[in-house]
Amino acid sequence: MVPVKKMQTIDPEKLAELLRRHQPAVALTGAGISVESGIPDFRSRGGLWERFDPMEYATIQAFRRHPAKVWTMLREMDALLVQARPNPAHLALAALEAAGLLAGVITQNVDNLHQAAGSRKVVEYHGNAHRFVCLACGRLTPREGLDFASGPPSCDCGGLIKPDVVFFGEPIPPAAQKEALDLASSCALMLVIGTSAEVAPASYLPFTAKDHGALIVESNLETTNLSRRLTDYFLSGPAGRQWPRVVKKVLDEADAHGPADRA
Ligand code: APR
């Protein structure tokens, strides 16, 4: 029987104090942080997997077998990605990094919005959908040179081109895996923002952080399977509303008391 943890709710202002006292801090983000940028998440009501069965559209086997079919979903996702802009939650994490209070963001998202918001240390755990790669020769192709409209794009070598993202059944890029493990095992505080924590191996990272003594803060609209087992503090509410409040308090405090304590 897994012991049920006593998770406490926390408000943005109290979280700001926790953040100043527990450094270095690292963020692990999921699709929920980009919902307020107009990109649906996967498992909430109305999410992507309600309309596209991931077993038919999101495995590398499905892509190899039915590229044209999978590209119908990829084209729809791409249209959302190209018009998406960072929301206040992405901007807040970039501000925390600039203030020296966030060592990095490990993101499961492929929308490039953390980078667009100004975050510099971003681990693209599931790749980046703004890059395109040939399955046969591995060459990266810029979006500009691709014509999605007339079916699945192919490389000059004849290979299939896909977004440079990790499909189910593909490994996490080794460099990203190493960077993520380094961050998770050396942080004093992990901010788990907008993820259902359902998908491994990303969902193991909070456990790695906890094993190394970190506090776990979850920021979500609903509790997850982490909440009762691992989470120390829960920040409830839309990330785009709550995280600017954390940053405001942190910056007000910095003005009042000087730089954060190092762990
Ligand atoms: N603010 C905070 N949390 C939110 C918001 C919001 N505005 N909107 C939704 N959420 C929460 C949802 O409650 C849910 O717990 O974000 C979480 C999103 O969970 P998923 O849709 O499962 O997305 P994610 O956890 O990122 O999925 C992980 O699964 O399908 C694969 O590769 C895909 O990277 C993805 C991985």
mmCIF file of C-alpha atoms and ligand atoms in Angstrom:
data_model
loop_
_atom_site.group_PDB
_atom_site.id
_atom_site.type_symbol
_atom_site.label_atom_id
_atom_site.label_comp_id
_atom_site.label_asym_id
_atom_site.label_seq_id
_atom_site.Cartn_x
_atom_site.Cartn_y
_atom_site.Cartn_z
ATOM 1 C CA MET A 1 0.000 0.000 0.000
ATOM 2 C CA VAL A 2 1.690 3.253 -1.095
ATOM 3 C CA PRO A 3 1.510 5.675 1.844
ATOM 4 C CA VAL A 4 -0.773 8.615 1.037
ATOM 5 C CA LYS A 5 1.288 11.806 1.362
ATOM 6 C CA LYS A 6 -0.028 14.888 3.071
ATOM 7 C CA MET A 7 -0.014 17.339 0.156
ATOM 8 C CA GLN A 8 -0.558 21.010 1.038
ATOM 9 C CA THR A 9 -2.141 23.599 -1.227
ATOM 10 C CA ILE A 10 -0.063 26.732 -1.682
ATOM 11 C CA ASP A 11 -0.834 30.168 -3.097
ATOM 12 C CA PRO A 12 1.459 32.026 -5.547
ATOM 13 C CA GLU A 13 2.755 34.408 -2.881
ATOM 14 C CA LYS A 14 3.744 31.606 -0.487
ATOM 15 C CA LEU A 15 5.292 29.721 -3.437
ATOM 16 C CA ALA A 16 7.453 32.754 -4.151
ATOM 17 C CA GLU A 17 8.907 32.503 -0.643
ATOM 18 C CA LEU A 18 9.489 28.739 -1.061
ATOM 19 C CA LEU A 19 11.254 29.430 -4.348
ATOM 20 C CA ARG A 20 13.612 31.947 -2.767
ATOM 21 C CA ARG A 21 14.475 29.515 0.038
ATOM 22 C CA HIS A 22 14.925 26.338 -2.047
ATOM 23 C CA GLN A 23 17.449 26.707 -4.823
ATOM 24 C CA PRO A 24 18.388 25.550 -7.384
ATOM 25 C CA ALA A 25 14.871 25.095 -8.774
ATOM 26 C CA VAL A 26 13.970 23.281 -11.995
ATOM 27 C CA ALA A 27 10.678 23.206 -13.928
ATOM 28 C CA LEU A 28 9.175 20.141 -15.621
ATOM 29 C CA THR A 29 6.405 21.266 -17.977
ATOM 30 C CA GLY A 30 3.688 19.540 -19.972
ATOM 31 C CA ALA A 31 0.965 20.454 -22.447
ATOM 32 C CA GLY A 32 -1.095 22.258 -19.796
ATOM 33 C CA ILE A 33 1.310 25.204 -19.764
ATOM 34 C CA SER A 34 0.585 25.827 -23.475
ATOM 35 C CA VAL A 35 -3.224 25.476 -23.358
ATOM 36 C CA GLU A 36 -3.540 29.253 -22.782
ATOM 37 C CA SER A 37 -1.492 29.724 -25.972
ATOM 38 C CA GLY A 38 -4.263 27.972 -27.907
ATOM 39 C CA ILE A 39 -2.691 24.516 -28.109
ATOM 40 C CA PRO A 40 -5.015 21.832 -26.685
ATOM 41 C CA ASP A 41 -3.449 19.369 -24.287
ATOM 42 C CA PHE A 42 -3.750 15.615 -24.790
ATOM 43 C CA ARG A 43 -5.814 14.076 -21.995
ATOM 44 C CA SER A 44 -8.178 16.787 -20.775
ATOM 45 C CA ARG A 45 -11.725 16.892 -22.154
ATOM 46 C CA GLY A 46 -11.429 18.101 -25.746
ATOM 47 C CA GLY A 47 -7.747 17.178 -25.791
ATOM 48 C CA LEU A 48 -5.933 15.819 -28.845
ATOM 49 C CA TRP A 49 -6.220 12.153 -27.856
ATOM 50 C CA GLU A 50 -10.008 12.498 -27.696
ATOM 51 C CA ARG A 51 -9.948 13.098 -31.463
ATOM 52 C CA PHE A 52 -6.938 11.121 -32.574
ATOM 53 C CA ASP A 53 -6.242 7.677 -31.107
ATOM 54 C CA PRO A 54 -2.551 7.889 -30.083
ATOM 55 C CA MET A 55 -2.082 4.232 -31.009
ATOM 56 C CA GLU A 56 -3.087 5.090 -34.582
ATOM 57 C CA TYR A 57 -1.522 8.532 -34.852
ATOM 58 C CA ALA A 58 1.335 8.906 -32.360
ATOM 59 C CA THR A 59 3.453 5.753 -32.584
ATOM 60 C CA ILE A 60 6.476 5.492 -34.874
ATOM 61 C CA GLN A 61 5.040 2.213 -36.207
ATOM 62 C CA ALA A 62 1.787 3.972 -37.235
ATOM 63 C CA PHE A 63 3.786 6.761 -38.878
ATOM 64 C CA ARG A 64 5.908 4.335 -40.917
ATOM 65 C CA ARG A 65 2.850 2.273 -41.916
ATOM 66 C CA HIS A 66 0.398 5.116 -42.665
ATOM 67 C CA PRO A 67 2.370 8.366 -43.095
ATOM 68 C CA ALA A 68 -0.391 10.157 -45.029
ATOM 69 C CA LYS A 69 -2.924 9.400 -42.269
ATOM 70 C CA VAL A 70 -0.600 10.528 -39.467
ATOM 71 C CA TRP A 71 0.261 13.680 -41.424
ATOM 72 C CA THR A 72 -3.426 14.716 -41.276
ATOM 73 C CA MET A 73 -2.989 15.099 -37.495
ATOM 74 C CA LEU A 74 0.510 16.559 -37.826
ATOM 75 C CA ARG A 75 -0.762 19.211 -40.265
ATOM 76 C CA GLU A 76 -3.498 20.203 -37.808
ATOM 77 C CA MET A 77 -0.985 20.414 -34.920
ATOM 78 C CA ASP A 78 1.462 22.354 -37.100
ATOM 79 C CA ALA A 79 -1.195 24.961 -37.960
ATOM 80 C CA LEU A 80 -1.750 25.547 -34.226
ATOM 81 C CA LEU A 81 1.976 25.662 -33.457
ATOM 82 C CA VAL A 82 2.891 28.250 -36.091
ATOM 83 C CA GLN A 83 0.345 30.720 -34.749
ATOM 84 C CA ALA A 84 0.907 30.007 -31.031
ATOM 85 C CA ARG A 85 2.685 32.619 -28.930
ATOM 86 C CA PRO A 86 4.158 32.292 -25.407
ATOM 87 C CA ASN A 87 1.549 32.957 -22.697
ATOM 88 C CA PRO A 88 2.210 34.626 -19.293
ATOM 89 C CA ALA A 89 3.220 31.273 -17.780
ATOM 90 C CA HIS A 90 6.050 30.776 -20.310
ATOM 91 C CA LEU A 91 7.104 34.389 -19.798
ATOM 92 C CA ALA A 92 7.039 33.943 -16.017
ATOM 93 C CA LEU A 93 9.443 30.982 -16.161
ATOM 94 C CA ALA A 94 11.783 32.980 -18.422
ATOM 95 C CA ALA A 95 11.657 35.833 -15.887
ATOM 96 C CA LEU A 96 12.477 33.439 -13.024
ATOM 97 C CA GLU A 97 15.489 32.155 -14.985
ATOM 98 C CA ALA A 98 16.624 35.734 -15.685
ATOM 99 C CA ALA A 99 16.287 36.493 -11.947
ATOM 100 C CA GLY A 100 18.569 33.523 -11.199
ATOM 101 C CA LEU A 101 15.742 31.526 -9.583
ATOM 102 C CA LEU A 102 15.252 28.816 -12.211
ATOM 103 C CA ALA A 103 18.153 26.647 -13.352
ATOM 104 C CA GLY A 104 16.269 25.268 -16.349
ATOM 105 C CA VAL A 105 13.068 23.964 -17.899
ATOM 106 C CA ILE A 106 12.645 20.324 -18.866
ATOM 107 C CA THR A 107 9.711 20.380 -21.256
ATOM 108 C CA GLN A 108 7.659 17.547 -22.722
ATOM 109 C CA ASN A 109 6.183 20.074 -25.155
ATOM 110 C CA VAL A 110 7.395 20.379 -28.732
ATOM 111 C CA ASP A 111 5.968 23.866 -29.375
ATOM 112 C CA ASN A 112 9.167 25.900 -28.783
ATOM 113 C CA LEU A 113 7.178 28.348 -26.609
ATOM 114 C CA HIS A 114 9.648 28.324 -23.681
ATOM 115 C CA GLN A 115 12.444 29.324 -26.065
ATOM 116 C CA ALA A 116 10.197 31.917 -27.714
ATOM 117 C CA ALA A 117 9.443 33.335 -24.231
ATOM 118 C CA GLY A 118 13.171 33.832 -23.625
ATOM 119 C CA SER A 119 14.056 30.772 -21.520
ATOM 120 C CA ARG A 120 17.665 29.867 -22.313
ATOM 121 C CA LYS A 121 18.142 26.514 -20.574
ATOM 122 C CA VAL A 122 15.379 24.379 -22.146
ATOM 123 C CA VAL A 123 15.658 20.585 -22.345
ATOM 124 C CA GLU A 124 13.512 19.437 -25.292
ATOM 125 C CA TYR A 125 12.628 16.059 -23.778
ATOM 126 C CA HIS A 126 10.278 15.111 -26.623
ATOM 127 C CA GLY A 127 11.999 17.119 -29.385
ATOM 128 C CA ASN A 128 10.801 20.195 -31.246
ATOM 129 C CA ALA A 129 8.040 20.269 -33.888
ATOM 130 C CA HIS A 130 9.587 23.290 -35.581
ATOM 131 C CA ARG A 131 12.380 21.041 -36.814
ATOM 132 C CA PHE A 132 11.832 18.302 -39.441
ATOM 133 C CA VAL A 133 13.979 15.202 -39.884
ATOM 134 C CA CYS A 134 14.321 12.490 -42.518
ATOM 135 C CA LEU A 135 13.686 8.999 -41.110
ATOM 136 C CA ALA A 136 16.103 7.474 -43.639
ATOM 137 C CA CYS A 137 19.155 9.758 -43.741
ATOM 138 C CA GLY A 138 18.599 11.826 -40.575
ATOM 139 C CA ARG A 139 18.949 15.152 -42.401
ATOM 140 C CA LEU A 140 17.197 18.130 -40.755
ATOM 141 C CA THR A 141 15.015 20.170 -43.129
ATOM 142 C CA PRO A 142 13.661 23.665 -42.370
ATOM 143 C CA ARG A 143 9.877 24.085 -42.532
ATOM 144 C CA GLU A 144 10.226 26.626 -45.367
ATOM 145 C CA GLY A 145 11.337 23.977 -47.820
ATOM 146 C CA LEU A 146 8.415 21.654 -47.044
ATOM 147 C CA ASP A 147 5.068 21.309 -48.778
ATOM 148 C CA PHE A 148 2.662 19.635 -46.332
ATOM 149 C CA ALA A 149 -0.449 20.210 -48.401
ATOM 150 C CA SER A 150 0.083 17.465 -50.941
ATOM 151 C CA GLY A 151 0.641 14.547 -48.574
ATOM 152 C CA PRO A 152 3.596 13.442 -46.452
ATOM 153 C CA PRO A 153 6.781 15.346 -47.415
ATOM 154 C CA SER A 154 9.774 13.274 -48.454
ATOM 155 C CA CYS A 155 13.481 13.912 -48.445
ATOM 156 C CA ASP A 156 15.719 14.189 -51.551
ATOM 157 C CA CYS A 157 17.019 10.760 -50.522
ATOM 158 C CA GLY A 158 13.461 9.429 -50.837
ATOM 159 C CA GLY A 159 13.059 8.960 -47.082
ATOM 160 C CA LEU A 160 9.979 9.980 -45.075
ATOM 161 C CA ILE A 161 10.149 13.352 -43.310
ATOM 162 C CA LYS A 162 8.597 13.779 -39.851
ATOM 163 C CA PRO A 163 8.627 16.533 -37.224
ATOM 164 C CA ASP A 164 11.712 16.115 -35.008
ATOM 165 C CA VAL A 165 9.544 14.921 -32.094
ATOM 166 C CA VAL A 166 9.549 11.680 -30.089
ATOM 167 C CA PHE A 167 6.723 9.386 -31.158
ATOM 168 C CA PHE A 168 5.596 6.590 -28.832
ATOM 169 C CA GLY A 169 8.020 3.737 -29.450
ATOM 170 C CA GLU A 170 10.993 6.076 -30.026
ATOM 171 C CA PRO A 171 13.762 6.742 -27.486
ATOM 172 C CA ILE A 172 14.236 10.068 -25.690
ATOM 173 C CA PRO A 173 17.210 11.835 -27.345
ATOM 174 C CA PRO A 174 20.210 10.723 -25.209
ATOM 175 C CA ALA A 175 21.523 14.272 -24.715
ATOM 176 C CA ALA A 176 18.101 15.451 -23.494
ATOM 177 C CA GLN A 177 17.785 12.454 -21.191
ATOM 178 C CA LYS A 178 21.193 13.176 -19.638
ATOM 179 C CA GLU A 179 20.531 16.914 -19.225
ATOM 180 C CA ALA A 180 17.131 16.197 -17.658
ATOM 181 C CA LEU A 181 18.578 13.670 -15.211
ATOM 182 C CA ASP A 182 21.381 16.078 -14.264
ATOM 183 C CA LEU A 183 18.856 18.839 -13.542
ATOM 184 C CA ALA A 184 16.416 16.552 -11.705
ATOM 185 C CA SER A 185 19.097 15.038 -9.489
ATOM 186 C CA SER A 186 20.685 18.347 -8.520
ATOM 187 C CA CYS A 187 17.666 20.555 -7.775
ATOM 188 C CA ALA A 188 16.315 21.465 -4.345
ATOM 189 C CA LEU A 189 12.865 22.234 -5.782
ATOM 190 C CA MET A 190 11.051 20.822 -8.825
ATOM 191 C CA LEU A 191 8.089 22.758 -10.276
ATOM 192 C CA VAL A 192 5.871 20.258 -12.134
ATOM 193 C CA ILE A 193 3.629 22.444 -14.295
ATOM 194 C CA GLY A 194 0.734 21.399 -16.558
ATOM 195 C CA THR A 195 1.419 17.685 -16.877
ATOM 196 C CA SER A 196 -0.723 14.648 -16.055
ATOM 197 C CA ALA A 197 2.558 12.808 -15.346
ATOM 198 C CA GLU A 198 1.135 9.787 -17.173
ATOM 199 C CA VAL A 199 3.929 9.252 -19.679
ATOM 200 C CA ALA A 200 7.287 7.694 -18.880
ATOM 201 C CA PRO A 201 10.155 8.308 -18.748
ATOM 202 C CA ALA A 202 9.326 12.015 -18.180
ATOM 203 C CA SER A 203 7.042 10.992 -15.315
ATOM 204 C CA TYR A 204 10.014 9.427 -13.512
ATOM 205 C CA LEU A 205 11.844 12.774 -13.240
ATOM 206 C CA PRO A 206 9.908 14.058 -10.183
ATOM 207 C CA PHE A 207 10.759 10.791 -8.435
ATOM 208 C CA THR A 208 14.432 11.299 -9.288
ATOM 209 C CA ALA A 209 14.267 14.814 -7.842
ATOM 210 C CA LYS A 210 12.526 13.559 -4.690
ATOM 211 C CA ASP A 211 15.110 10.757 -4.287
ATOM 212 C CA HIS A 212 17.760 13.497 -4.223
ATOM 213 C CA GLY A 213 15.947 15.457 -1.518
ATOM 214 C CA ALA A 214 14.006 17.967 -3.611
ATOM 215 C CA LEU A 215 10.643 19.450 -2.674
ATOM 216 C CA ILE A 216 7.965 18.833 -5.335
ATOM 217 C CA VAL A 217 5.504 21.578 -6.271
ATOM 218 C CA GLU A 218 2.721 20.715 -8.691
ATOM 219 C CA SER A 219 0.897 23.414 -10.680
ATOM 220 C CA ASN A 220 -2.258 22.109 -12.356
ATOM 221 C CA LEU A 221 -6.034 22.482 -12.703
ATOM 222 C CA GLU A 222 -6.556 19.023 -11.173
ATOM 223 C CA THR A 223 -4.629 16.566 -9.033
ATOM 224 C CA THR A 224 -2.687 13.822 -10.800
ATOM 225 C CA ASN A 225 -1.219 10.447 -9.898
ATOM 226 C CA LEU A 226 1.798 12.344 -8.533
ATOM 227 C CA SER A 227 -0.274 14.430 -6.153
ATOM 228 C CA ARG A 228 -1.025 11.873 -3.499
ATOM 229 C CA ARG A 229 2.291 10.024 -3.783
ATOM 230 C CA LEU A 230 4.957 12.648 -4.186
ATOM 231 C CA THR A 231 3.750 16.241 -4.252
ATOM 232 C CA ASP A 232 4.565 18.440 -1.277
ATOM 233 C CA TYR A 233 2.730 21.602 -2.412
ATOM 234 C CA PHE A 234 -0.081 22.029 -4.941
ATOM 235 C CA LEU A 235 -0.646 25.348 -6.777
ATOM 236 C CA SER A 236 -4.155 25.100 -8.179
ATOM 237 C CA GLY A 237 -5.399 27.135 -11.144
ATOM 238 C CA PRO A 238 -4.436 28.078 -14.701
ATOM 239 C CA ALA A 239 -0.676 28.405 -15.074
ATOM 240 C CA GLY A 240 -1.078 31.574 -17.151
ATOM 241 C CA ARG A 241 -2.807 33.278 -14.215
ATOM 242 C CA GLN A 242 -0.854 31.843 -11.281
ATOM 243 C CA TRP A 243 2.768 32.060 -12.406
ATOM 244 C CA PRO A 244 2.838 35.814 -13.096
ATOM 245 C CA ARG A 245 1.700 36.204 -9.462
ATOM 246 C CA VAL A 246 4.645 34.076 -8.295
ATOM 247 C CA VAL A 247 7.067 36.186 -10.322
ATOM 248 C CA LYS A 248 5.567 39.467 -9.115
ATOM 249 C CA LYS A 249 6.014 38.443 -5.483
ATOM 250 C CA VAL A 250 9.541 37.142 -6.106
ATOM 251 C CA LEU A 251 10.623 40.350 -7.790
ATOM 252 C CA ASP A 252 8.952 42.527 -5.130
ATOM 253 C CA GLU A 253 10.810 40.520 -2.453
ATOM 254 C CA ALA A 254 14.106 40.805 -4.356
ATOM 255 C CA ASP A 255 13.663 44.582 -4.401
ATOM 256 C CA ALA A 256 12.955 44.515 -0.675
ATOM 257 C CA HIS A 257 15.512 41.959 0.584
ATOM 258 C CA GLY A 258 18.176 41.340 -2.084
ATOM 259 C CA PRO A 259 19.082 38.056 -3.887
ATOM 260 C CA ALA A 260 17.660 34.608 -3.054
ATOM 261 C CA ASP A 261 19.341 32.209 -0.598
ATOM 262 C CA ARG A 262 21.398 29.536 -2.339
ATOM 263 C CA ALA A 263 20.673 25.979 -1.134
HETATM 264 N N1 APR B 1 -2.787 25.355 -16.337
HETATM 265 C C1 APR B 1 -2.243 24.305 -15.639
HETATM 266 N N2 APR B 1 -2.479 23.006 -15.957
HETATM 267 C C2 APR B 1 -3.297 22.760 -17.008
HETATM 268 C C3 APR B 1 -3.895 23.786 -17.774
HETATM 269 C C4 APR B 1 -3.611 25.134 -17.399
HETATM 270 N N3 APR B 1 -4.146 26.175 -18.064
HETATM 271 N N4 APR B 1 -4.667 23.204 -18.741
HETATM 272 C C5 APR B 1 -4.540 21.879 -18.586
HETATM 273 N N5 APR B 1 -3.722 21.605 -17.549
HETATM 274 C C6 APR B 1 -3.292 20.290 -17.046
HETATM 275 C C7 APR B 1 -4.317 19.206 -17.183
HETATM 276 O O1 APR B 1 -5.163 19.193 -16.038
HETATM 277 C C8 APR B 1 -3.441 17.949 -17.253
HETATM 278 O O2 APR B 1 -3.174 17.437 -15.954
HETATM 279 O O3 APR B 1 -2.203 19.873 -17.844
HETATM 280 C C9 APR B 1 -2.150 18.452 -17.870
HETATM 281 C C10 APR B 1 -1.959 18.020 -19.299
HETATM 282 O O4 APR B 1 -1.802 16.630 -19.301
HETATM 283 P P1 APR B 1 -1.662 15.863 -20.721
HETATM 284 O O5 APR B 1 -2.714 16.340 -21.642
HETATM 285 O O6 APR B 1 -1.559 14.418 -20.392
HETATM 286 O O7 APR B 1 -0.278 16.389 -21.313
HETATM 287 P P2 APR B 1 1.184 15.951 -20.877
HETATM 288 O O8 APR B 1 1.223 15.592 -19.430
HETATM 289 O O9 APR B 1 2.115 17.006 -21.333
HETATM 290 O O10 APR B 1 1.417 14.637 -21.763
HETATM 291 C C11 APR B 1 2.690 14.063 -21.687
HETATM 292 O O11 APR B 1 2.051 12.537 -23.447
HETATM 293 O O12 APR B 1 0.893 12.294 -25.382
HETATM 294 C C12 APR B 1 2.160 12.398 -24.859
HETATM 295 O O13 APR B 1 4.112 13.179 -25.890
HETATM 296 C C13 APR B 1 2.879 13.601 -25.393
HETATM 297 O O14 APR B 1 4.344 15.130 -24.215
HETATM 298 C C14 APR B 1 3.087 14.475 -24.169
HETATM 299 C C15 APR B 1 3.034 13.479 -23.031
#
